[in-house]
Coordinates of C-alpha atoms in Angstrom, one line a residue:
M1 CA 0.0 0.0 0.0
A2 CA 2.8 2.4 1.0
E3 CA 4.6 1.6 -2.3
A4 CA 1.5 2.3 -4.3
R5 CA 1.0 5.7 -2.6
S6 CA 4.7 6.5 -3.2
R7 CA 4.3 5.7 -6.9
R8 CA 1.2 7.9 -7.2
L9 CA 3.0 10.7 -5.4
M10 CA 5.9 10.5 -7.7
R11 CA 3.6 10.5 -10.7
R12 CA 1.9 13.6 -9.5
L13 CA 5.2 15.3 -9.0
R14 CA 6.3 14.3 -12.5
R15 CA 3.0 15.7 -13.9
L16 CA 3.6 19.0 -12.0
D17 CA 7.1 19.2 -13.4
I18 CA 5.7 18.8 -16.9
L19 CA 3.0 21.4 -16.4
F20 CA 5.1 24.0 -14.6
G21 CA 8.7 23.0 -14.6
T22 CA 9.0 23.1 -18.3
A23 CA 8.2 26.9 -18.6
W24 CA 10.2 27.7 -15.5
R25 CA 13.4 26.0 -16.9
A26 CA 12.8 27.6 -20.3
A27 CA 12.5 31.2 -18.9
P28 CA 12.6 31.7 -15.1
L29 CA 12.7 35.5 -15.3
L30 CA 9.8 35.6 -17.8
A31 CA 7.8 33.3 -15.6
T32 CA 8.4 35.6 -12.6
E33 CA 7.2 38.6 -14.5
C34 CA 4.1 36.8 -15.5
V35 CA 3.3 36.0 -11.9
L36 CA 3.8 39.6 -10.8
A37 CA 1.7 40.9 -13.6
A38 CA -1.1 38.5 -12.6
L39 CA -1.0 39.5 -8.9
G40 CA -0.8 43.2 -9.7
S41 CA -3.7 43.2 -12.1
S42 CA -5.9 41.2 -9.7
L43 CA -5.4 43.7 -6.9
F44 CA -6.0 46.7 -9.1
M45 CA -9.2 45.2 -10.5
L46 CA -10.5 44.8 -6.9
A47 CA -9.7 48.4 -6.0
Y48 CA -11.5 50.4 -8.6
P49 CA -15.1 49.3 -7.6
V50 CA -14.3 50.6 -4.1
G51 CA -13.2 53.9 -5.7
F52 CA -16.6 54.0 -7.5
R53 CA -18.4 53.7 -4.2
A54 CA -16.3 56.5 -2.6
I55 CA -17.1 58.8 -5.5
V56 CA -20.9 58.2 -5.5
D57 CA -21.3 58.3 -1.7
G58 CA -18.9 61.4 -1.5
A59 CA -21.0 63.2 -4.1
I60 CA -24.3 62.4 -2.3
A61 CA -22.8 63.4 1.1
H62 CA -21.0 66.5 -0.3
Q63 CA -17.6 65.2 0.9
P64 CA -14.9 66.5 -1.5
G65 CA -12.1 64.6 0.2
R66 CA -13.9 61.3 -0.2
I67 CA -14.6 62.1 -3.9
V68 CA -10.9 62.9 -4.5
T69 CA -9.9 59.7 -2.8
G70 CA -12.2 57.7 -5.0
L71 CA -11.0 59.5 -8.1
V72 CA -7.4 58.7 -7.3
I73 CA -8.2 55.0 -6.7
V74 CA -10.1 54.7 -10.0
A75 CA -7.5 56.8 -11.9
V76 CA -4.7 54.4 -10.7
A77 CA -6.4 51.1 -10.4
F78 CA -8.6 51.1 -13.6
P79 CA -5.9 51.8 -16.2
G80 CA -3.3 50.0 -14.2
G81 CA -5.3 46.8 -14.0
W82 CA -6.0 46.8 -17.7
A83 CA -2.4 47.6 -18.6
L84 CA -1.1 44.8 -16.4
Q85 CA -3.6 42.4 -17.9
L86 CA -2.5 43.3 -21.5
I87 CA 1.2 43.1 -20.5
G88 CA 0.5 39.8 -18.7
G89 CA -1.2 38.4 -21.8
A90 CA 1.8 39.3 -24.0
L91 CA 4.2 37.8 -21.5
N92 CA 2.1 34.6 -21.1
S93 CA 2.0 34.2 -24.9
K94 CA 5.8 34.4 -25.0
M95 CA 6.2 32.0 -22.1
T96 CA 3.8 29.6 -23.9
D97 CA 5.9 29.8 -27.1
M98 CA 9.1 29.0 -25.2
G99 CA 7.4 26.1 -23.3
N100 CA 6.0 24.8 -26.6
L101 CA 9.5 24.7 -28.1
R102 CA 10.9 22.9 -25.1
L103 CA 8.0 20.4 -25.1
G104 CA 8.5 19.8 -28.9
L105 CA 12.2 19.0 -28.3
R106 CA 11.2 16.7 -25.4
M107 CA 8.5 14.8 -27.3
G108 CA 10.7 14.5 -30.4
G109 CA 13.6 13.2 -28.2
L110 CA 11.3 10.6 -26.7
A111 CA 9.7 9.6 -30.0
T112 CA 13.1 9.1 -31.7
G113 CA 14.8 7.9 -28.5
A114 CA 12.8 4.7 -28.3
P115 CA 15.1 1.9 -29.6
F116 CA 12.3 0.1 -31.4
L117 CA 9.5 1.1 -33.8
E118 CA 6.4 -0.2 -32.1
H119 CA 5.0 3.2 -31.1
F120 CA 5.0 4.2 -34.8
E121 CA 3.1 1.1 -36.0
R122 CA 0.5 0.3 -33.4
P123 CA -2.7 2.3 -33.9
E124 CA -3.4 2.8 -30.2
Y125 CA 0.1 4.2 -29.7
L126 CA -0.2 6.4 -32.7
T127 CA -3.4 7.9 -31.2
E128 CA -1.5 8.8 -28.1
I129 CA 1.3 10.4 -30.0
D130 CA -1.0 12.3 -32.4
T131 CA -3.0 13.7 -29.4
L132 CA 0.3 14.8 -27.9
R133 CA 1.3 16.5 -31.1
E134 CA -2.1 18.3 -31.5
R135 CA -2.3 19.4 -27.8
R136 CA 1.3 20.4 -27.3
R137 CA 0.6 24.1 -27.2
T138 CA -2.3 23.6 -24.8
L139 CA 0.1 21.7 -22.5
A140 CA 2.7 24.5 -22.9
G141 CA 0.0 27.0 -21.9
A142 CA -0.6 25.3 -18.5
P143 CA 1.3 28.0 -16.5
A144 CA -0.6 30.8 -18.2
Q145 CA -3.9 28.9 -17.6
T146 CA -2.9 28.5 -13.9
L147 CA -2.1 32.1 -13.6
G148 CA -5.5 32.9 -15.1
M149 CA -7.2 30.7 -12.5
I150 CA -5.1 32.3 -9.7
R151 CA -5.9 35.8 -10.9
S152 CA -9.6 34.9 -11.1
G153 CA -9.4 33.2 -7.7
I154 CA -7.9 36.3 -6.0
Q155 CA -10.5 38.6 -7.6
F156 CA -13.2 36.1 -6.7
V157 CA -12.3 35.9 -3.0
G158 CA -11.7 39.6 -2.8
A159 CA -15.0 40.3 -4.3
A160 CA -16.7 37.9 -1.9
I161 CA -15.1 39.7 1.1
L162 CA -16.2 43.2 -0.2
L163 CA -19.7 41.9 -0.9
A164 CA -20.0 40.5 2.6
L165 CA -18.9 43.9 4.0
V166 CA -21.8 45.5 2.2
W167 CA -24.4 42.8 3.1
P168 CA -23.4 39.3 4.3
P169 CA -26.0 37.3 2.3
L170 CA -24.4 38.6 -0.9
I171 CA -21.6 36.2 -0.4
V172 CA -23.9 33.4 -1.6
V173 CA -23.8 34.9 -5.2
P174 CA -20.1 34.2 -5.8
L175 CA -20.5 30.8 -4.3
L176 CA -23.1 30.0 -6.9
A177 CA -20.2 30.2 -9.4
I178 CA -19.4 26.6 -8.4
A179 CA -22.3 25.5 -10.5
P180 CA -21.0 26.7 -13.9
A181 CA -17.5 25.6 -12.9
L182 CA -18.7 22.0 -12.3
A183 CA -20.8 22.2 -15.4
D184 CA -17.8 23.2 -17.5
R185 CA -15.7 20.3 -16.1
K186 CA -18.5 17.9 -17.1
A187 CA -18.6 19.5 -20.5
A188 CA -14.8 19.1 -20.8
R189 CA -15.1 15.4 -20.1
V190 CA -17.8 15.0 -22.7
E191 CA -15.6 16.7 -25.3
K192 CA -12.5 14.7 -24.3
R193 CA -14.3 11.4 -24.7
S194 CA -15.5 12.6 -28.1
D195 CA -12.0 13.6 -29.1
D196 CA -10.6 10.2 -28.1
E197 CA -13.3 8.4 -30.1
L198 CA -12.7 10.5 -33.2
A199 CA -8.9 10.3 -33.1
D200 CA -8.6 7.6 -35.7
P201 CA -11.2 9.1 -38.1
R202 CA -9.5 12.5 -37.8
R203 CA -6.1 11.0 -38.6
L204 CA -7.6 9.4 -41.7
L205 CA -9.3 12.7 -42.6
D206 CA -5.9 14.4 -42.4
D207 CA -4.3 11.7 -44.5
L208 CA -6.9 12.1 -47.2
F209 CA -6.5 15.8 -47.3
S210 CA -2.7 15.5 -47.6
L211 CA -3.1 12.9 -50.3
A212 CA -5.4 15.2 -52.3
S213 CA -3.3 18.4 -51.8
S214 CA 0.3 17.2 -52.0
A215 CA 2.5 17.3 -55.0
G216 CA 3.8 13.7 -54.8
P217 CA 0.5 11.8 -55.5
A218 CA -0.9 14.4 -57.9
R219 CA 0.2 12.7 -61.1
E220 CA -1.2 9.3 -60.2
L221 CA -4.5 10.7 -58.9
R222 CA -5.1 12.5 -62.1
T223 CA -4.0 9.6 -64.2
F224 CA -6.6 7.4 -62.7
G225 CA -9.2 10.1 -62.4
V226 CA -9.8 9.5 -58.7
T227 CA -9.5 13.1 -57.5
D228 CA -13.2 13.6 -57.4
G229 CA -13.8 10.3 -55.6
L230 CA -11.1 11.1 -53.1
L231 CA -12.6 14.5 -52.3
A232 CA -16.0 12.9 -52.0
R233 CA -14.7 10.4 -49.6
H234 CA -13.0 13.2 -47.6
A235 CA -16.3 15.1 -47.6
R236 CA -18.3 12.0 -46.4
L237 CA -15.8 11.2 -43.6
G238 CA -15.7 14.9 -42.7
D239 CA -19.4 15.1 -42.4
E240 CA -19.4 12.0 -40.2
V241 CA -16.7 13.3 -37.9
N242 CA -18.4 16.8 -37.7
A243 CA -21.8 15.2 -36.9
K244 CA -20.4 13.2 -34.0
A245 CA -18.3 16.1 -32.8
L246 CA -21.4 18.4 -33.1
R247 CA -23.5 16.0 -31.0
A248 CA -20.8 16.0 -28.3
A249 CA -20.6 19.9 -28.5
H250 CA -24.4 20.1 -28.0
V251 CA -24.3 17.9 -24.9
A252 CA -21.4 19.9 -23.6
A253 CA -23.2 23.2 -24.3
L254 CA -26.3 21.9 -22.5
W255 CA -24.3 21.2 -19.3
E256 CA -22.6 24.7 -19.5
A257 CA -26.0 26.4 -20.1
M258 CA -27.5 24.7 -17.0
G259 CA -24.7 25.9 -14.8
W260 CA -24.8 29.5 -16.1
I261 CA -28.6 29.7 -15.8
L262 CA -28.3 28.8 -12.1
Y263 CA -25.7 31.5 -11.6
A264 CA -27.7 34.1 -13.6
A265 CA -30.7 33.5 -11.4
G266 CA -28.7 34.2 -8.2
F267 CA -27.1 37.2 -9.8
G268 CA -30.5 38.7 -10.7
A269 CA -32.0 38.0 -7.3
A270 CA -29.0 39.7 -5.5
I271 CA -29.4 42.9 -7.6
V272 CA -33.2 43.1 -6.9
A273 CA -32.7 42.5 -3.2
L274 CA -29.9 45.2 -2.9
V275 CA -32.0 47.8 -4.8
L276 CA -34.9 47.2 -2.4
R277 CA -32.5 47.6 0.5
A278 CA -31.3 50.9 -0.9
A279 CA -34.9 52.1 -1.5
H280 CA -35.5 51.5 2.3
G281 CA -32.3 53.3 3.3
D282 CA -30.5 50.1 4.4
A283 CA -27.7 50.6 1.8
S284 CA -26.1 53.6 0.2
P285 CA -26.3 54.3 -3.6
G286 CA -22.5 53.9 -3.7
A287 CA -22.8 50.4 -2.2
V288 CA -25.2 49.5 -5.0
V289 CA -22.8 50.7 -7.6
E290 CA -19.9 48.8 -5.9
V291 CA -21.9 45.6 -5.7
V292 CA -23.1 45.7 -9.3
S293 CA -19.5 46.3 -10.4
L294 CA -18.2 43.5 -8.2
L295 CA -20.9 41.1 -9.3
R296 CA -20.2 41.9 -13.0
R297 CA -16.5 41.3 -12.3
A298 CA -17.3 38.1 -10.5
Q299 CA -19.3 36.9 -13.5
R300 CA -16.3 37.6 -15.8
Q301 CA -13.9 35.9 -13.4
V302 CA -16.1 32.8 -13.2
S303 CA -16.2 32.7 -17.0
G304 CA -12.5 33.2 -17.3
A305 CA -11.7 30.7 -14.5
T306 CA -13.9 28.0 -16.0
T307 CA -12.3 28.5 -19.4
S308 CA -8.8 28.3 -17.9
A309 CA -9.9 25.3 -15.8
G310 CA -11.1 23.5 -18.9
S311 CA -7.9 24.2 -20.8
F312 CA -5.9 23.2 -17.7
A313 CA -7.8 19.9 -17.5
T314 CA -6.9 19.3 -21.1
A315 CA -3.3 20.2 -20.4
A316 CA -3.3 17.8 -17.4
T317 CA -4.6 14.9 -19.5
T318 CA -2.0 15.7 -22.1
A319 CA 0.7 15.7 -19.4
D320 CA -0.5 12.2 -18.5
R321 CA 0.0 11.2 -22.2
L322 CA 3.5 12.6 -22.1
L323 CA 4.1 10.6 -18.9
W324 CA 2.9 7.5 -20.7
L325 CA 5.3 8.2 -23.6
E326 CA 8.2 8.6 -21.1
D327 CA 7.3 5.4 -19.3
Y328 CA 7.0 3.6 -22.6
V329 CA 10.4 4.7 -23.7
A330 CA 11.9 3.9 -20.4
G331 CA 10.3 0.4 -20.5
Q332 CA 11.7 -0.1 -24.0
A333 CA 15.2 0.9 -23.0
P334 CA 17.3 -2.2 -22.8
G335 CA 19.9 -0.8 -20.3
A336 CA 23.5 -0.1 -21.0
G337 CA 24.1 -3.2 -23.1
Q338 CA 27.4 -4.4 -24.5
P339 CA 29.3 -2.7 -27.3
A340 CA 29.2 -4.1 -30.8
P341 CA 32.2 -6.0 -32.0
A342 CA 34.9 -3.9 -33.6
E343 CA 34.8 -6.1 -36.7
L344 CA 33.2 -9.4 -37.7
S345 CA 35.2 -12.6 -37.8
Q346 CA 32.3 -15.2 -38.0
G347 CA 29.2 -13.4 -39.0
I348 CA 25.5 -13.0 -38.0
S349 CA 23.4 -16.0 -37.2
L350 CA 19.6 -16.3 -36.8
D351 CA 18.6 -19.3 -34.6
H352 CA 15.0 -20.4 -34.9
V353 CA 13.8 -16.7 -35.2
G354 CA 10.1 -16.0 -35.2
F355 CA 8.4 -12.6 -35.1
S356 CA 4.9 -11.2 -34.9
Y357 CA 4.2 -7.5 -35.0
P358 CA 2.8 -6.1 -31.7
G359 CA -0.9 -6.5 -31.4
Q360 CA -1.1 -9.1 -34.2
Q361 CA -1.5 -12.8 -33.8
T362 CA -0.3 -14.0 -37.2
P363 CA 3.5 -14.5 -37.2
V364 CA 5.4 -12.7 -40.0
L365 CA 8.6 -14.8 -39.6
R366 CA 8.6 -18.4 -38.5
D367 CA 11.6 -20.6 -37.5
V368 CA 14.2 -18.7 -39.5
C369 CA 17.6 -20.3 -39.3
L370 CA 20.4 -18.5 -41.2
T371 CA 24.1 -17.8 -41.1
L372 CA 25.4 -14.6 -42.8
R373 CA 29.1 -15.1 -43.2
A374 CA 31.5 -12.2 -42.4
G375 CA 32.5 -10.3 -45.6
S376 CA 29.8 -11.9 -47.7
T377 CA 27.2 -10.3 -49.9
V378 CA 23.7 -11.7 -49.3
A379 CA 20.6 -11.2 -51.5
V380 CA 17.1 -11.8 -50.1
V381 CA 14.4 -12.6 -52.6
G382 CA 10.7 -13.6 -52.5
E383 CA 7.3 -12.5 -53.3
N384 CA 5.7 -9.5 -51.7
G385 CA 4.7 -10.2 -48.1
A386 CA 7.2 -13.0 -47.7
G387 CA 8.8 -11.3 -44.8
K388 CA 11.9 -9.8 -46.4
S389 CA 11.6 -6.2 -45.0
T390 CA 10.7 -7.6 -41.6
L391 CA 13.9 -9.7 -41.7
I392 CA 15.8 -6.4 -42.4
K393 CA 14.1 -4.7 -39.4
L394 CA 15.3 -7.5 -37.1
L395 CA 18.9 -7.5 -38.5
T396 CA 19.1 -3.7 -37.9
G397 CA 17.7 -4.0 -34.4
M398 CA 14.5 -2.0 -35.1
Y399 CA 12.6 -4.9 -33.5
R400 CA 13.5 -7.9 -31.4
P401 CA 12.5 -11.4 -32.3
T402 CA 9.4 -12.8 -30.7
S403 CA 11.2 -16.2 -30.4
G404 CA 14.7 -17.4 -31.1
R405 CA 17.7 -15.2 -31.1
I406 CA 20.1 -13.3 -33.4
T407 CA 23.8 -13.5 -32.6
V408 CA 26.7 -11.3 -33.9
D409 CA 30.0 -13.3 -33.7
G410 CA 28.3 -15.5 -31.1
Q411 CA 27.1 -12.5 -29.0
D412 CA 23.3 -12.1 -28.6
L413 CA 22.1 -9.1 -30.4
A414 CA 19.6 -8.5 -27.6
G415 CA 22.6 -7.9 -25.3
I416 CA 24.2 -5.3 -27.5
S417 CA 23.2 -1.7 -26.9
P418 CA 20.8 -0.6 -29.7
Q419 CA 22.7 2.7 -30.1
Q420 CA 26.0 0.9 -30.4
W421 CA 24.5 -1.5 -33.0
R422 CA 23.1 1.4 -35.0
L423 CA 26.6 2.9 -35.2
A424 CA 27.8 -0.3 -36.6
T425 CA 25.2 -0.6 -39.3
T426 CA 24.1 1.5 -42.2
G427 CA 21.8 1.1 -45.2
A428 CA 19.5 2.5 -47.8
F429 CA 15.8 1.9 -48.1
Q430 CA 13.1 2.0 -50.7
D431 CA 11.1 4.6 -48.7
F432 CA 14.2 6.8 -48.2
V433 CA 14.0 10.3 -46.8
R434 CA 14.3 13.3 -49.1
F435 CA 16.2 15.8 -46.9
S436 CA 15.4 19.4 -47.8
M437 CA 18.8 20.7 -47.0
P438 CA 22.1 21.4 -48.7
L439 CA 23.3 18.5 -50.9
G440 CA 26.4 17.9 -48.8
D441 CA 24.4 17.8 -45.5
S442 CA 21.8 15.4 -47.1
V443 CA 24.6 12.9 -47.8
G444 CA 26.7 13.7 -44.7
A445 CA 23.7 12.9 -42.4
G446 CA 24.6 9.3 -42.8
D447 CA 27.5 9.9 -40.4
L448 CA 26.9 13.0 -38.4
P449 CA 30.4 13.4 -36.9
R450 CA 31.7 13.8 -40.4
I451 CA 28.8 15.8 -41.9
D452 CA 31.2 18.7 -42.6
D453 CA 34.0 16.4 -44.0
R454 CA 33.8 17.2 -47.7
E455 CA 36.2 14.5 -48.7
A456 CA 34.2 11.9 -46.9
V457 CA 31.0 13.2 -48.5
L458 CA 32.5 13.2 -52.0
G459 CA 33.8 9.7 -51.4
A460 CA 30.3 8.4 -50.5
I461 CA 28.8 10.2 -53.5
R462 CA 31.4 8.5 -55.8
R463 CA 30.8 5.0 -54.3
A464 CA 27.1 5.5 -54.9
G465 CA 27.7 6.4 -58.6
A466 CA 26.2 9.9 -58.1
Q467 CA 29.3 11.8 -59.0
D468 CA 27.6 13.2 -62.1
L469 CA 25.4 15.3 -59.8
V470 CA 28.3 17.2 -58.3
A471 CA 30.2 20.0 -60.0
G472 CA 33.5 18.7 -61.3
G473 CA 32.4 15.1 -60.4
A474 CA 33.5 13.5 -57.1
D475 CA 37.1 13.6 -58.0
G476 CA 37.7 17.2 -57.2
E477 CA 36.4 20.0 -55.0
A478 CA 32.6 20.5 -55.4
G479 CA 31.3 23.9 -56.3
G480 CA 29.2 26.2 -54.2
A481 CA 25.5 26.7 -54.5
D482 CA 25.6 28.0 -58.0
G483 CA 25.3 24.7 -59.9
E484 CA 22.7 24.7 -62.6
A485 CA 19.6 22.5 -62.1
G486 CA 17.0 21.4 -64.5
G487 CA 13.5 22.8 -64.9
A488 CA 10.3 22.1 -63.2
D489 CA 10.1 18.6 -64.4
G490 CA 12.2 17.6 -61.4
E491 CA 15.3 16.5 -63.4
A492 CA 18.3 18.3 -62.1
G493 CA 21.3 18.7 -64.4
G494 CA 24.9 18.0 -63.3
G495 CA 27.1 20.6 -61.7
L496 CA 25.3 21.0 -58.3
G497 CA 27.5 22.0 -55.4
L498 CA 27.6 20.5 -52.0
D499 CA 26.0 23.7 -50.7
T500 CA 23.1 23.6 -53.2
L501 CA 19.8 23.6 -51.4
L502 CA 17.6 20.7 -52.4
G503 CA 13.8 20.7 -52.3
P504 CA 10.8 22.8 -53.4
Y505 CA 12.0 26.1 -51.9
V506 CA 13.1 29.4 -53.2
G507 CA 16.6 28.9 -54.5
G508 CA 16.3 25.1 -54.1
R509 CA 16.9 22.5 -56.8
A510 CA 14.4 19.8 -57.8
L511 CA 15.8 16.3 -58.3
S512 CA 14.4 13.3 -60.2
G513 CA 13.5 10.2 -58.2
G514 CA 16.6 8.4 -59.4
Q515 CA 18.8 11.3 -58.3
W516 CA 17.2 11.4 -54.9
Q517 CA 17.8 7.7 -54.6
R518 CA 21.5 8.0 -55.5
L519 CA 21.9 10.5 -52.7
A520 CA 20.1 8.2 -50.3
L521 CA 22.6 5.4 -51.3
A522 CA 25.5 7.8 -50.8
R523 CA 24.1 8.7 -47.4
G524 CA 24.1 5.0 -46.6
L525 CA 27.8 4.7 -47.6
M526 CA 29.1 7.5 -45.4
R527 CA 30.3 5.2 -42.5
D528 CA 33.7 3.6 -42.7
R529 CA 33.7 -0.2 -42.5
P530 CA 30.3 -0.8 -40.9
L531 CA 29.6 -4.4 -39.7
L532 CA 26.3 -4.5 -41.7
I533 CA 25.0 -2.8 -44.8
V534 CA 21.3 -3.3 -45.6
L535 CA 19.9 -2.3 -48.9
D536 CA 16.1 -2.9 -48.7
E537 CA 15.0 -2.3 -52.4
P538 CA 16.9 1.0 -52.5
T539 CA 17.3 1.1 -56.2
A540 CA 13.7 0.9 -57.4
S541 CA 14.2 4.3 -59.2
L542 CA 17.5 3.1 -60.9
D543 CA 17.7 1.3 -64.2
A544 CA 18.8 -2.4 -64.1
P545 CA 22.4 -1.8 -65.3
S546 CA 23.0 0.9 -62.7
E547 CA 21.7 -1.3 -60.0
A548 CA 23.9 -4.2 -61.1
A549 CA 27.0 -2.0 -61.3
L550 CA 26.2 -0.6 -57.9
F551 CA 25.8 -4.0 -56.3
A552 CA 29.0 -5.2 -57.9
S553 CA 30.8 -2.3 -56.2
Y554 CA 29.3 -3.3 -52.9
R555 CA 30.4 -6.9 -53.5
D556 CA 34.0 -5.9 -54.4
A557 CA 34.2 -3.6 -51.4
A558 CA 33.0 -6.3 -49.0
R559 CA 35.6 -8.8 -50.4
N560 CA 38.3 -6.2 -49.9
S561 CA 37.2 -5.4 -46.3
A562 CA 39.2 -8.1 -44.5
G563 CA 36.0 -9.9 -43.7
A564 CA 34.5 -7.0 -41.7
T565 CA 31.3 -6.1 -43.6
I566 CA 28.1 -8.1 -44.5
T567 CA 26.0 -6.6 -47.3
V568 CA 22.4 -7.6 -47.4
L569 CA 20.4 -6.7 -50.5
V570 CA 16.6 -7.1 -51.0
S571 CA 15.8 -6.9 -54.6
H572 CA 13.4 -8.3 -57.3
R573 CA 16.0 -8.0 -60.1
F574 CA 17.7 -11.4 -60.6
G575 CA 20.2 -9.8 -62.9
T576 CA 21.7 -8.2 -59.7
V577 CA 20.8 -11.0 -57.3
H578 CA 22.8 -13.7 -59.0
M579 CA 26.1 -11.9 -58.2
A580 CA 25.6 -12.4 -54.4
D581 CA 27.7 -14.9 -52.5
Q582 CA 24.5 -16.2 -50.7
I583 CA 20.9 -16.0 -51.9
I584 CA 18.1 -16.4 -49.4
V585 CA 14.7 -17.3 -50.8
M586 CA 11.7 -16.5 -48.5
D587 CA 8.1 -17.6 -48.7
D588 CA 5.3 -17.0 -46.2
G589 CA 7.7 -15.9 -43.5
Q590 CA 10.1 -18.9 -43.9
V591 CA 13.4 -19.5 -45.5
V592 CA 12.7 -22.1 -48.2
E593 CA 16.1 -22.0 -50.0
S594 CA 19.6 -20.7 -49.4
G595 CA 22.8 -20.9 -51.4
D596 CA 24.6 -19.3 -54.3
H597 CA 23.1 -18.8 -57.7
Q598 CA 24.3 -22.0 -59.3
Q599 CA 23.4 -24.1 -56.3
L600 CA 19.8 -22.8 -56.3
I601 CA 19.5 -23.2 -60.1
D602 CA 20.6 -26.8 -59.8
Q603 CA 17.9 -27.4 -57.1
H604 CA 15.1 -26.5 -59.6
G605 CA 13.2 -25.0 -56.8
M606 CA 11.4 -21.7 -56.2
Y607 CA 14.5 -19.5 -57.1
A608 CA 15.1 -21.4 -60.3
E609 CA 11.4 -20.9 -61.3
L610 CA 11.5 -17.1 -60.5
F611 CA 14.8 -16.7 -62.3
A612 CA 13.5 -18.4 -65.4
L613 CA 10.3 -16.3 -65.4
Q614 CA 12.3 -13.1 -65.2
A615 CA 14.8 -14.3 -67.8
A616 CA 12.0 -15.2 -70.2
G617 CA 10.7 -11.7 -69.9
Y618 CA 14.1 -10.3 -71.0
R619 CA 14.2 -12.7 -73.9

């Protein structure tokens, strides 16, 4: 029991640190200024109704000193309160911006810091991350929302005291503000439940919009004439989402209305009662003016406090989601782990490896037993869905096997630090990233410590066969950002410099798909003598001779690397595959054949059949 209480206490402290510590660490002086502005404006806003009373009662009683006192109070408190509110609003906005940046860095670090990819592929995890992304600014605004509630609370309590001094029963009216506050909390819960239920449809709605409005899919959508159908589907889904959201909004509005009706009834009754007391001489006209001003202020404070409370409740639930992400990443962290071997002497072995994606029952890989020899080039072939890309994910440590184990020179890969293993591997993938940055940085990102090493970048470009993109080739010093690029068809000419900005920006250069792919390959070749190079269909945009020449260079480099590097290629082109030292044939998540080209041809099995089919197409 004590341990459970301790865990709950620690979680509350962590939540408070997210809600308030983030802004304080980002700008402690700014946070202090925000607090002072909130306190000052609250006190000023309470003072000027007292000044109104002094002016009215002084005028009726012909007391100039009292009138002057009231005028001074109003002249200082009224503009001072509004000025501090405006200044506080600007300061709060700036503090929210700074907290938002800090939270973005924190969330990005967590999302990329998890050693595995589960949180990017499970729908329920994606919902949490999407909600975090959408509500990041609301979470960053928690200090400003809290200051708003504190400011409202000070004015609320002060108004209650001043009202009680005029006539004690009037204190009931501010207490009635509890009704709209509770109603607003109920409304916030209704809307949160609706947001959670609509998270997946909204994500699909965003995806459909991006599909219809992005440049990449535009050509294919127009070729097949599906733009109208896509927009109609977007409209139907949008109507469904809006209808459900509108129902939730109506329920929430009904709760809010009931709370405010109760408060309005009390407000009206208090004004009527006070006017009757003034008519019978039990209250001064100045007291009536003060009470009306205070009650109006109380009404605004209740409205502001409930709005701030609703936003703060959303921020608190978002903080819980961030805590979930932190706990998830901490749970995924494997500990310190062992370093990867400096170089391979035996190779990588898969011992009865099986794998199922999280949340799915059907295994993607089953009882895979393989040995990838050090210094060898390995090709993986098979039909779509055979498990080739999943095998690559396991080899690169993006996932751990569900059963069995993978060893590196006899050392269990699960015992090697994921960060250390990533430093020992490199690769290029079919769904490569198109970095919108200078060409040299786009390639150098493959080995961040050497991103500014131009000789290393040029060497990687040369090994990837992309030297025709660079001014003067890759044999000399690359030019600056003045290289000429092609036109709007996306085909860049030669002569680009390492400082040439790539991408659809002013001053940027557009590249063809094949040129982007060569840069991705060059990025994958930045590291010196990695233990493992994976090429998961990275040459889909290259012609067959270019792919064959590129793989031949990988093979020759591996054979000259003193047995250090294993190169794994996933490809459907058998003109390239046949050059590999070892060819692995996969079908339905299993390895059905393994050997070199001639051995597999002589077996007259699946590989021989696929090779003959492709060869017949070339004939």
